[in-house]
Amino acid sequence: MLVRASRPARPFRLLAGVALSGVLVAAASGCGKEEAAPADGTDDALAGRARQVAEAWDGSASAAAWRTGYHPTGEAVQLPRGGLRGRADEQAFEDGRFVLRGELPGAGPGDGRVAWHGGKTLKRPLVGADESYGSLARSRGAGKPQLTVTGVELGEMRLATSRGPATVPAWLFTLDGYASPLRQAAVLPSKPPRPPIGRAQGIPGLPLDRLVRTAADGRSVTVIALHGACDDGAVVDARETTGSVVLAAAVKDRQEGGLCTDQAKMQQVTVALDRPVGDRVLLDAHTGRPVPYKGMHGITPSGG
């Protein structure tokens, strides 16, 4: 049985982030009925909603299911030791320009095992070499530099997860000109559990887009928050309990009137925590769901 925390959240601390280039339409779907939020001001509404989410999750069956699953919080693709050599190879990787020299391994075992420190393991469906290669080779890019794959075999890699570092099956892609392989995790993550609380209703701000980084010591997390064209950027606060960390995103100084678009800008925000995340569930106050890890793929910081 998980312990329900009773200590109050730390003071409502808003943290500004670093703006990122790129825009996307703000949309998110919820699960279950919508939850009404307190209407006594933005800060109070967000704090009240974060408390609701923490109370719903702490000690719940959803939290227990989350802690027994395989949920990566680190990059599923690891580059060869020392990284890629030169901007041409880096660009080829980012664009998905690969060429295969040889054959991919045929169908192997249907499942692989994820292993954590202390002997805990979990069996998960194995992704085939063809599907794994296809996710890397997204563009042929005729006439442009490419990364040449000369061999593929099943091996292992270490990967950060919501339950700590794990050893997972991985496809090892030998690249022409590199002494060590490019590795890609080869097992499917667990399906996130159904949240015990629905999406919020009537709270200013937008849901978080993604988790991109957890500090090595676990005492901060970096997320991509969204804000509009008529405000001064996104801010994020954390409500911490023994079982969860609820992140509540809002916007600073929204301007009323004038011409605004329906697009949302992306912003990188690092949130300091009172103690390491550990195996606590990282949650979005707006959706009531775990914050998905997607890394920085497709996001380019403005100004370099």
PDB file of N, CA and C in Angstrom, residues 29-107:
ATOM      1  N   SER A  29      -6.249  15.796 -25.333  1.00  0.00           N
ATOM      2  CA  SER A  29      -7.476  15.081 -25.014  1.00  0.00           C
ATOM      3  C   SER A  29      -7.397  14.532 -23.613  1.00  0.00           C
ATOM      4  N   GLY A  30      -8.514  14.487 -22.933  1.00  0.00           N
ATOM      5  CA  GLY A  30      -8.549  13.992 -21.567  1.00  0.00           C
ATOM      6  C   GLY A  30      -9.119  12.600 -21.513  1.00  0.00           C
ATOM      7  N   CYS A  31      -9.192  12.083 -20.280  1.00  0.00           N
ATOM      8  CA  CYS A  31      -9.736  10.754 -20.065  1.00  0.00           C
ATOM      9  C   CYS A  31     -10.635  10.830 -18.851  1.00  0.00           C
ATOM     10  N   GLY A  32     -11.856  10.314 -18.930  1.00  0.00           N
ATOM     11  CA  GLY A  32     -12.763  10.416 -17.812  1.00  0.00           C
ATOM     12  C   GLY A  32     -13.437  11.773 -17.796  1.00  0.00           C
ATOM     13  N   LYS A  33     -14.225  12.010 -16.755  1.00  0.00           N
ATOM     14  CA  LYS A  33     -14.967  13.263 -16.722  1.00  0.00           C
ATOM     15  C   LYS A  33     -14.050  14.427 -16.394  1.00  0.00           C
ATOM     16  N   GLU A  34     -14.407  15.609 -16.845  1.00  0.00           N
ATOM     17  CA  GLU A  34     -13.616  16.788 -16.554  1.00  0.00           C
ATOM     18  C   GLU A  34     -13.830  17.209 -15.111  1.00  0.00           C
ATOM     19  N   GLU A  35     -12.778  17.756 -14.496  1.00  0.00           N
ATOM     20  CA  GLU A  35     -12.825  18.172 -13.117  1.00  0.00           C
ATOM     21  C   GLU A  35     -12.854  19.694 -13.052  1.00  0.00           C
ATOM     22  N   ALA A  36     -13.793  20.237 -12.318  1.00  0.00           N
ATOM     23  CA  ALA A  36     -13.857  21.682 -12.152  1.00  0.00           C
ATOM     24  C   ALA A  36     -12.756  22.134 -11.218  1.00  0.00           C
ATOM     25  N   ALA A  37     -12.160  23.298 -11.502  1.00  0.00           N
ATOM     26  CA  ALA A  37     -11.068  23.817 -10.700  1.00  0.00           C
ATOM     27  C   ALA A  37     -11.541  25.003  -9.882  1.00  0.00           C
ATOM     28  N   PRO A  38     -10.844  25.290  -8.766  1.00  0.00           N
ATOM     29  CA  PRO A  38     -11.181  26.485  -8.010  1.00  0.00           C
ATOM     30  C   PRO A  38     -11.098  27.717  -8.896  1.00  0.00           C
ATOM     31  N   ALA A  39     -11.980  28.699  -8.670  1.00  0.00           N
ATOM     32  CA  ALA A  39     -12.028  29.875  -9.538  1.00  0.00           C
ATOM     33  C   ALA A  39     -11.625  31.147  -8.802  1.00  0.00           C
ATOM     34  N   ASP A  40     -10.735  31.023  -7.819  1.00  0.00           N
ATOM     35  CA  ASP A  40     -10.364  32.177  -7.005  1.00  0.00           C
ATOM     36  C   ASP A  40      -8.990  32.708  -7.393  1.00  0.00           C
ATOM     37  N   GLY A  41      -8.738  32.865  -8.681  1.00  0.00           N
ATOM     38  CA  GLY A  41      -7.460  33.390  -9.141  1.00  0.00           C
ATOM     39  C   GLY A  41      -6.608  32.294  -9.745  1.00  0.00           C
ATOM     40  N   THR A  42      -5.720  32.684 -10.689  1.00  0.00           N
ATOM     41  CA  THR A  42      -4.918  31.701 -11.405  1.00  0.00           C
ATOM     42  C   THR A  42      -4.055  30.873 -10.481  1.00  0.00           C
ATOM     43  N   ASP A  43      -3.271  31.511  -9.595  1.00  0.00           N
ATOM     44  CA  ASP A  43      -2.385  30.771  -8.708  1.00  0.00           C
ATOM     45  C   ASP A  43      -3.165  29.818  -7.813  1.00  0.00           C
ATOM     46  N   ASP A  44      -4.266  30.293  -7.207  1.00  0.00           N
ATOM     47  CA  ASP A  44      -5.058  29.449  -6.327  1.00  0.00           C
ATOM     48  C   ASP A  44      -5.709  28.314  -7.103  1.00  0.00           C
ATOM     49  N   ALA A  45      -6.172  28.610  -8.320  1.00  0.00           N
ATOM     50  CA  ALA A  45      -6.796  27.573  -9.140  1.00  0.00           C
ATOM     51  C   ALA A  45      -5.797  26.484  -9.483  1.00  0.00           C
ATOM     52  N   LEU A  46      -4.594  26.867  -9.874  1.00  0.00           N
ATOM     53  CA  LEU A  46      -3.566  25.882 -10.218  1.00  0.00           C
ATOM     54  C   LEU A  46      -3.144  25.080  -8.999  1.00  0.00           C
ATOM     55  N   ALA A  47      -2.965  25.763  -7.870  1.00  0.00           N
ATOM     56  CA  ALA A  47      -2.566  25.067  -6.649  1.00  0.00           C
ATOM     57  C   ALA A  47      -3.641  24.081  -6.219  1.00  0.00           C
ATOM     58  N   GLY A  48      -4.908  24.501  -6.327  1.00  0.00           N
ATOM     59  CA  GLY A  48      -5.999  23.607  -5.970  1.00  0.00           C
ATOM     60  C   GLY A  48      -6.082  22.409  -6.895  1.00  0.00           C
ATOM     61  N   ARG A  49      -5.893  22.633  -8.176  1.00  0.00           N
ATOM     62  CA  ARG A  49      -5.925  21.539  -9.144  1.00  0.00           C
ATOM     63  C   ARG A  49      -4.757  20.577  -8.906  1.00  0.00           C
ATOM     64  N   ALA A  50      -3.562  21.098  -8.649  1.00  0.00           N
ATOM     65  CA  ALA A  50      -2.413  20.236  -8.373  1.00  0.00           C
ATOM     66  C   ALA A  50      -2.680  19.369  -7.145  1.00  0.00           C
ATOM     67  N   ARG A  51      -3.311  19.931  -6.136  1.00  0.00           N
ATOM     68  CA  ARG A  51      -3.648  19.166  -4.936  1.00  0.00           C
ATOM     69  C   ARG A  51      -4.641  18.051  -5.269  1.00  0.00           C
ATOM     70  N   GLN A  52      -5.650  18.363  -6.109  1.00  0.00           N
ATOM     71  CA  GLN A  52      -6.617  17.349  -6.521  1.00  0.00           C
ATOM     72  C   GLN A  52      -5.936  16.184  -7.236  1.00  0.00           C
ATOM     73  N   VAL A  53      -5.030  16.520  -8.153  1.00  0.00           N
ATOM     74  CA  VAL A  53      -4.340  15.476  -8.921  1.00  0.00           C
ATOM     75  C   VAL A  53      -3.493  14.611  -7.999  1.00  0.00           C
ATOM     76  N   ALA A  54      -2.744  15.226  -7.092  1.00  0.00           N
ATOM     77  CA  ALA A  54      -1.905  14.466  -6.162  1.00  0.00           C
ATOM     78  C   ALA A  54      -2.758  13.547  -5.291  1.00  0.00           C
ATOM     79  N   GLU A  55      -3.866  14.058  -4.782  1.00  0.00           N
ATOM     80  CA  GLU A  55      -4.729  13.250  -3.913  1.00  0.00           C
ATOM     81  C   GLU A  55      -5.351  12.084  -4.677  1.00  0.00           C
ATOM     82  N   ALA A  56      -5.675  12.301  -5.948  1.00  0.00           N
ATOM     83  CA  ALA A  56      -6.267  11.232  -6.757  1.00  0.00           C
ATOM     84  C   ALA A  56      -5.256  10.131  -7.055  1.00  0.00           C
ATOM     85  N   TRP A  57      -4.015  10.512  -7.303  1.00  0.00           N
ATOM     86  CA  TRP A  57      -3.002   9.534  -7.700  1.00  0.00           C
ATOM     87  C   TRP A  57      -2.352   8.828  -6.511  1.00  0.00           C
ATOM     88  N   ASP A  58      -2.045   9.557  -5.444  1.00  0.00           N
ATOM     89  CA  ASP A  58      -1.292   8.961  -4.341  1.00  0.00           C
ATOM     90  C   ASP A  58      -2.081   7.821  -3.701  1.00  0.00           C
ATOM     91  N   GLY A  59      -1.484   6.645  -3.694  1.00  0.00           N
ATOM     92  CA  GLY A  59      -2.132   5.474  -3.134  1.00  0.00           C
ATOM     93  C   GLY A  59      -3.117   4.789  -4.052  1.00  0.00           C
ATOM     94  N   SER A  60      -3.207   5.235  -5.315  1.00  0.00           N
ATOM     95  CA  SER A  60      -4.207   4.677  -6.237  1.00  0.00           C
ATOM     96  C   SER A  60      -3.687   3.441  -6.962  1.00  0.00           C
ATOM     97  N   ALA A  61      -4.626   2.699  -7.558  1.00  0.00           N
ATOM     98  CA  ALA A  61      -4.255   1.555  -8.392  1.00  0.00           C
ATOM     99  C   ALA A  61      -3.461   2.013  -9.615  1.00  0.00           C
ATOM    100  N   SER A  62      -3.768   3.211 -10.117  1.00  0.00           N
ATOM    101  CA  SER A  62      -3.037   3.744 -11.272  1.00  0.00           C
ATOM    102  C   SER A  62      -1.573   3.960 -10.929  1.00  0.00           C
ATOM    103  N   ALA A  63      -1.302   4.509  -9.751  1.00  0.00           N
ATOM    104  CA  ALA A  63       0.081   4.724  -9.327  1.00  0.00           C
ATOM    105  C   ALA A  63       0.811   3.405  -9.147  1.00  0.00           C
ATOM    106  N   ALA A  64       0.126   2.418  -8.576  1.00  0.00           N
ATOM    107  CA  ALA A  64       0.737   1.104  -8.400  1.00  0.00           C
ATOM    108  C   ALA A  64       1.073   0.480  -9.749  1.00  0.00           C
ATOM    109  N   ALA A  65       0.163   0.629 -10.721  1.00  0.00           N
ATOM    110  CA  ALA A  65       0.408   0.086 -12.061  1.00  0.00           C
ATOM    111  C   ALA A  65       1.581   0.786 -12.724  1.00  0.00           C
ATOM    112  N   TRP A  66       1.684   2.100 -12.545  1.00  0.00           N
ATOM    113  CA  TRP A  66       2.784   2.862 -13.119  1.00  0.00           C
ATOM    114  C   TRP A  66       4.121   2.347 -12.599  1.00  0.00           C
ATOM    115  N   ARG A  67       4.196   2.047 -11.314  1.00  0.00           N
ATOM    116  CA  ARG A  67       5.461   1.630 -10.690  1.00  0.00           C
ATOM    117  C   ARG A  67       5.849   0.202 -11.031  1.00  0.00           C
ATOM    118  N   THR A  68       4.963  -0.555 -11.614  1.00  0.00           N
ATOM    119  CA  THR A  68       5.311  -1.915 -12.016  1.00  0.00           C
ATOM    120  C   THR A  68       5.517  -2.040 -13.518  1.00  0.00           C
ATOM    121  N   GLY A  69       5.380  -0.920 -14.246  1.00  0.00           N
ATOM    122  CA  GLY A  69       5.536  -0.952 -15.698  1.00  0.00           C
ATOM    123  C   GLY A  69       6.919  -0.516 -16.151  1.00  0.00           C
ATOM    124  N   TYR A  70       7.105  -0.509 -17.463  1.00  0.00           N
ATOM    125  CA  TYR A  70       8.345  -0.045 -18.099  1.00  0.00           C
ATOM    126  C   TYR A  70       8.033   1.244 -18.835  1.00  0.00           C
ATOM    127  N   HIS A  71       8.487   2.373 -18.263  1.00  0.00           N
ATOM    128  CA  HIS A  71       8.221   3.694 -18.823  1.00  0.00           C
ATOM    129  C   HIS A  71       9.558   4.441 -18.968  1.00  0.00           C
ATOM    130  N   PRO A  72      10.144   4.442 -20.167  1.00  0.00           N
ATOM    131  CA  PRO A  72      11.443   5.105 -20.364  1.00  0.00           C
ATOM    132  C   PRO A  72      11.373   6.598 -20.089  1.00  0.00           C
ATOM    133  N   THR A  73      12.415   7.126 -19.478  1.00  0.00           N
ATOM    134  CA  THR A  73      12.560   8.566 -19.272  1.00  0.00           C
ATOM    135  C   THR A  73      13.899   9.051 -19.826  1.00  0.00           C
ATOM    136  N   GLY A  74      14.507   8.252 -20.683  1.00  0.00           N
ATOM    137  CA  GLY A  74      15.765   8.613 -21.339  1.00  0.00           C
ATOM    138  C   GLY A  74      15.686   8.246 -22.805  1.00  0.00           C
ATOM    139  N   GLU A  75      16.694   8.673 -23.562  1.00  0.00           N
ATOM    140  CA  GLU A  75      16.688   8.463 -25.009  1.00  0.00           C
ATOM    141  C   GLU A  75      16.729   6.982 -25.369  1.00  0.00           C
ATOM    142  N   ALA A  76      15.811   6.573 -26.237  1.00  0.00           N
ATOM    143  CA  ALA A  76      15.762   5.185 -26.690  1.00  0.00           C
ATOM    144  C   ALA A  76      16.843   4.891 -27.720  1.00  0.00           C
ATOM    145  N   VAL A  77      17.479   5.939 -28.265  1.00  0.00           N
ATOM    146  CA  VAL A  77      18.571   5.783 -29.228  1.00  0.00           C
ATOM    147  C   VAL A  77      19.842   6.355 -28.619  1.00  0.00           C
ATOM    148  N   GLN A  78      20.895   5.551 -28.591  1.00  0.00           N
ATOM    149  CA  GLN A  78      22.191   5.997 -28.076  1.00  0.00           C
ATOM    150  C   GLN A  78      23.211   5.953 -29.207  1.00  0.00           C
ATOM    151  N   LEU A  79      23.861   7.077 -29.425  1.00  0.00           N
ATOM    152  CA  LEU A  79      24.838   7.197 -30.510  1.00  0.00           C
ATOM    153  C   LEU A  79      26.109   6.417 -30.188  1.00  0.00           C
ATOM    154  N   PRO A  80      26.938   6.126 -31.192  1.00  0.00           N
ATOM    155  CA  PRO A  80      28.232   5.472 -30.928  1.00  0.00           C
ATOM    156  C   PRO A  80      29.045   6.262 -29.904  1.00  0.00           C
ATOM    157  N   ARG A  81      29.922   5.579 -29.182  1.00  0.00           N
ATOM    158  CA  ARG A  81      30.759   6.246 -28.180  1.00  0.00           C
ATOM    159  C   ARG A  81      31.509   7.422 -28.807  1.00  0.00           C
ATOM    160  N   GLY A  82      31.425   8.564 -28.144  1.00  0.00           N
ATOM    161  CA  GLY A  82      32.061   9.764 -28.673  1.00  0.00           C
ATOM    162  C   GLY A  82      31.169  10.561 -29.594  1.00  0.00           C
ATOM    163  N   GLY A  83      29.974  10.032 -29.909  1.00  0.00           N
ATOM    164  CA  GLY A  83      29.044  10.748 -30.767  1.00  0.00           C
ATOM    165  C   GLY A  83      29.368  10.615 -32.244  1.00  0.00           C
ATOM    166  N   LEU A  84      28.585  11.290 -33.047  1.00  0.00           N
ATOM    167  CA  LEU A  84      28.793  11.270 -34.492  1.00  0.00           C
ATOM    168  C   LEU A  84      29.879  12.251 -34.878  1.00  0.00           C
ATOM    169  N   ARG A  85      30.621  11.921 -35.931  1.00  0.00           N
ATOM    170  CA  ARG A  85      31.770  12.726 -36.344  1.00  0.00           C
ATOM    171  C   ARG A  85      31.363  13.689 -37.456  1.00  0.00           C
ATOM    172  N   GLY A  86      31.339  14.950 -37.138  1.00  0.00           N
ATOM    173  CA  GLY A  86      31.082  15.956 -38.155  1.00  0.00           C
ATOM    174  C   GLY A  86      29.617  16.300 -38.294  1.00  0.00           C
ATOM    175  N   ARG A  87      29.386  17.518 -38.779  1.00  0.00           N
ATOM    176  CA  ARG A  87      28.024  18.009 -38.920  1.00  0.00           C
ATOM    177  C   ARG A  87      27.248  17.243 -39.975  1.00  0.00           C
ATOM    178  N   ALA A  88      27.928  16.727 -41.000  1.00  0.00           N
ATOM    179  CA  ALA A  88      27.227  15.991 -42.058  1.00  0.00           C
ATOM    180  C   ALA A  88      26.569  14.732 -41.492  1.00  0.00           C
ATOM    181  N   ASP A  89      27.302  13.986 -40.655  1.00  0.00           N
ATOM    182  CA  ASP A  89      26.730  12.780 -40.046  1.00  0.00           C
ATOM    183  C   ASP A  89      25.628  13.141 -39.057  1.00  0.00           C
ATOM    184  N   GLU A  90      25.820  14.214 -38.299  1.00  0.00           N
ATOM    185  CA  GLU A  90      24.790  14.647 -37.356  1.00  0.00           C
ATOM    186  C   GLU A  90      23.503  15.013 -38.083  1.00  0.00           C
ATOM    187  N   GLN A  91      23.641  15.724 -39.206  1.00  0.00           N
ATOM    188  CA  GLN A  91      22.465  16.117 -39.971  1.00  0.00           C
ATOM    189  C   GLN A  91      21.791  14.910 -40.597  1.00  0.00           C
ATOM    190  N   ALA A  92      22.594  13.948 -41.073  1.00  0.00           N
ATOM    191  CA  ALA A  92      22.029  12.730 -41.655  1.00  0.00           C
ATOM    192  C   ALA A  92      21.206  11.977 -40.608  1.00  0.00           C
ATOM    193  N   PHE A  93      21.703  11.918 -39.374  1.00  0.00           N
ATOM    194  CA  PHE A  93      20.967  11.252 -38.298  1.00  0.00           C
ATOM    195  C   PHE A  93      19.676  11.992 -37.980  1.00  0.00           C
ATOM    196  N   GLU A  94      19.764  13.317 -37.857  1.00  0.00           N
ATOM    197  CA  GLU A  94      18.575  14.109 -37.533  1.00  0.00           C
ATOM    198  C   GLU A  94      17.519  14.003 -38.626  1.00  0.00           C
ATOM    199  N   ASP A  95      17.955  13.924 -39.878  1.00  0.00           N
ATOM    200  CA  ASP A  95      17.019  13.840 -41.000  1.00  0.00           C
ATOM    201  C   ASP A  95      16.530  12.422 -41.260  1.00  0.00           C
ATOM    202  N   GLY A  96      17.150  11.423 -40.623  1.00  0.00           N
ATOM    203  CA  GLY A  96      16.779  10.041 -40.855  1.00  0.00           C
ATOM    204  C   GLY A  96      17.279   9.495 -42.173  1.00  0.00           C
ATOM    205  N   ARG A  97      18.476   9.939 -42.588  1.00  0.00           N
ATOM    206  CA  ARG A  97      19.045   9.484 -43.861  1.00  0.00           C
ATOM    207  C   ARG A  97      20.036   8.343 -43.601  1.00  0.00           C
ATOM    208  N   PHE A  98      19.542   7.115 -43.714  1.00  0.00           N
ATOM    209  CA  PHE A  98      20.350   5.909 -43.537  1.00  0.00           C
ATOM    210  C   PHE A  98      20.270   5.073 -44.808  1.00  0.00           C
ATOM    211  N   VAL A  99      21.292   4.279 -45.036  1.00  0.00           N
ATOM    212  CA  VAL A  99      21.267   3.304 -46.113  1.00  0.00           C
ATOM    213  C   VAL A  99      21.745   1.975 -45.539  1.00  0.00           C
ATOM    214  N   LEU A 100      21.079   0.895 -45.921  1.00  0.00           N
ATOM    215  CA  LEU A 100      21.381  -0.434 -45.395  1.00  0.00           C
ATOM    216  C   LEU A 100      22.234  -1.209 -46.386  1.00  0.00           C
ATOM    217  N   ARG A 101      23.369  -1.691 -45.906  1.00  0.00           N
ATOM    218  CA  ARG A 101      24.233  -2.542 -46.725  1.00  0.00           C
ATOM    219  C   ARG A 101      24.193  -3.948 -46.123  1.00  0.00           C
ATOM    220  N   GLY A 102      23.398  -4.826 -46.714  1.00  0.00           N
ATOM    221  CA  GLY A 102      23.238  -6.167 -46.167  1.00  0.00           C
ATOM    222  C   GLY A 102      21.784  -6.439 -45.811  1.00  0.00           C
ATOM    223  N   GLU A 103      21.571  -7.465 -44.978  1.00  0.00           N
ATOM    224  CA  GLU A 103      20.234  -7.905 -44.617  1.00  0.00           C
ATOM    225  C   GLU A 103      19.965  -7.645 -43.144  1.00  0.00           C
ATOM    226  N   LEU A 104      18.700  -7.390 -42.841  1.00  0.00           N
ATOM    227  CA  LEU A 104      18.286  -7.264 -41.452  1.00  0.00           C
ATOM    228  C   LEU A 104      17.992  -8.644 -40.879  1.00  0.00           C
ATOM    229  N   PRO A 105      18.220  -8.838 -39.573  1.00  0.00           N
ATOM    230  CA  PRO A 105      17.893 -10.126 -38.959  1.00  0.00           C
ATOM    231  C   PRO A 105      16.413 -10.444 -39.099  1.00  0.00           C
ATOM    232  N   GLY A 106      16.097 -11.719 -39.252  1.00  0.00           N
ATOM    233  CA  GLY A 106      14.711 -12.134 -39.359  1.00  0.00           C
ATOM    234  C   GLY A 106      14.021 -12.121 -38.015  1.00  0.00           C
ATOM    235  N   ALA A 107      12.828 -12.694 -37.980  1.00  0.00           N
ATOM    236  CA  ALA A 107      12.038 -12.726 -36.751  1.00  0.00           C
ATOM    237  C   ALA A 107      12.791 -13.480 -35.661  1.00  0.00           C
TER     238      ALA A 107
END
